[in-house]
Amino acid sequence: MKDIRECLVWLEYTNGLKVQAEMELDIDGCIETQIRHMWEGRTRKLANFKWDLCHRPSDLVEGY
């Protein structure tokens, strides 16, 4: 069973364009491959990226 989580990604392309977006990532899979597969194309290449979970496990538990 896949562990799919909502995540924020910050992308920077080789042409200087910067994008911030939300996407679902399989945390048990290769994050880099998933991001590159979704956001790269023949004419647009990623220079750098960062990602983070939208909701931390402690955010989902009452009392924290």
PDB file of C-alpha atoms in Angstrom, residues 19-49:
ATOM      1  CA  VAL A  19       7.082  27.971  -8.920  1.00  0.00           C
ATOM      2  CA  GLN A  20       5.407  26.904  -5.675  1.00  0.00           C
ATOM      3  CA  ALA A  21       2.700  24.232  -5.812  1.00  0.00           C
ATOM      4  CA  GLU A  22       0.928  21.509  -3.882  1.00  0.00           C
ATOM      5  CA  MET A  23       1.083  17.920  -5.056  1.00  0.00           C
ATOM      6  CA  GLU A  24       0.601  14.413  -3.747  1.00  0.00           C
ATOM      7  CA  LEU A  25       3.754  12.368  -3.280  1.00  0.00           C
ATOM      8  CA  ASP A  26       4.285   8.702  -2.457  1.00  0.00           C
ATOM      9  CA  ILE A  27       6.544   9.109   0.561  1.00  0.00           C
ATOM     10  CA  ASP A  28       7.886   5.553   0.207  1.00  0.00           C
ATOM     11  CA  GLY A  29       8.852   6.159  -3.449  1.00  0.00           C
ATOM     12  CA  CYS A  30      11.637   8.248  -4.947  1.00  0.00           C
ATOM     13  CA  ILE A  31      10.602  11.879  -4.365  1.00  0.00           C
ATOM     14  CA  GLU A  32      13.021  13.270  -6.960  1.00  0.00           C
ATOM     15  CA  THR A  33      11.705  10.967  -9.691  1.00  0.00           C
ATOM     16  CA  GLN A  34       8.084  11.880  -8.905  1.00  0.00           C
ATOM     17  CA  ILE A  35       8.786  15.621  -8.967  1.00  0.00           C
ATOM     18  CA  ARG A  36      10.865  15.486 -12.148  1.00  0.00           C
ATOM     19  CA  HIS A  37       8.262  13.293 -13.886  1.00  0.00           C
ATOM     20  CA  MET A  38       5.491  15.781 -13.024  1.00  0.00           C
ATOM     21  CA  TRP A  39       7.280  19.101 -13.552  1.00  0.00           C
ATOM     22  CA  GLU A  40      10.010  18.622 -16.179  1.00  0.00           C
ATOM     23  CA  GLY A  41       9.503  18.571 -19.910  1.00  0.00           C
ATOM     24  CA  ARG A  42      11.545  18.604 -23.078  1.00  0.00           C
ATOM     25  CA  THR A  43      11.967  22.382 -22.938  1.00  0.00           C
ATOM     26  CA  ARG A  44      11.852  22.986 -19.191  1.00  0.00           C
ATOM     27  CA  LYS A  45      14.448  21.526 -16.849  1.00  0.00           C
ATOM     28  CA  LEU A  46      14.581  21.816 -13.080  1.00  0.00           C
ATOM     29  CA  ALA A  47      17.702  23.376 -11.603  1.00  0.00           C
ATOM     30  CA  ASN A  48      16.617  22.838  -8.007  1.00  0.00           C
ATOM     31  CA  PHE A  49      13.634  21.836  -5.893  1.00  0.00           C
TER      32      PHE A  49
END
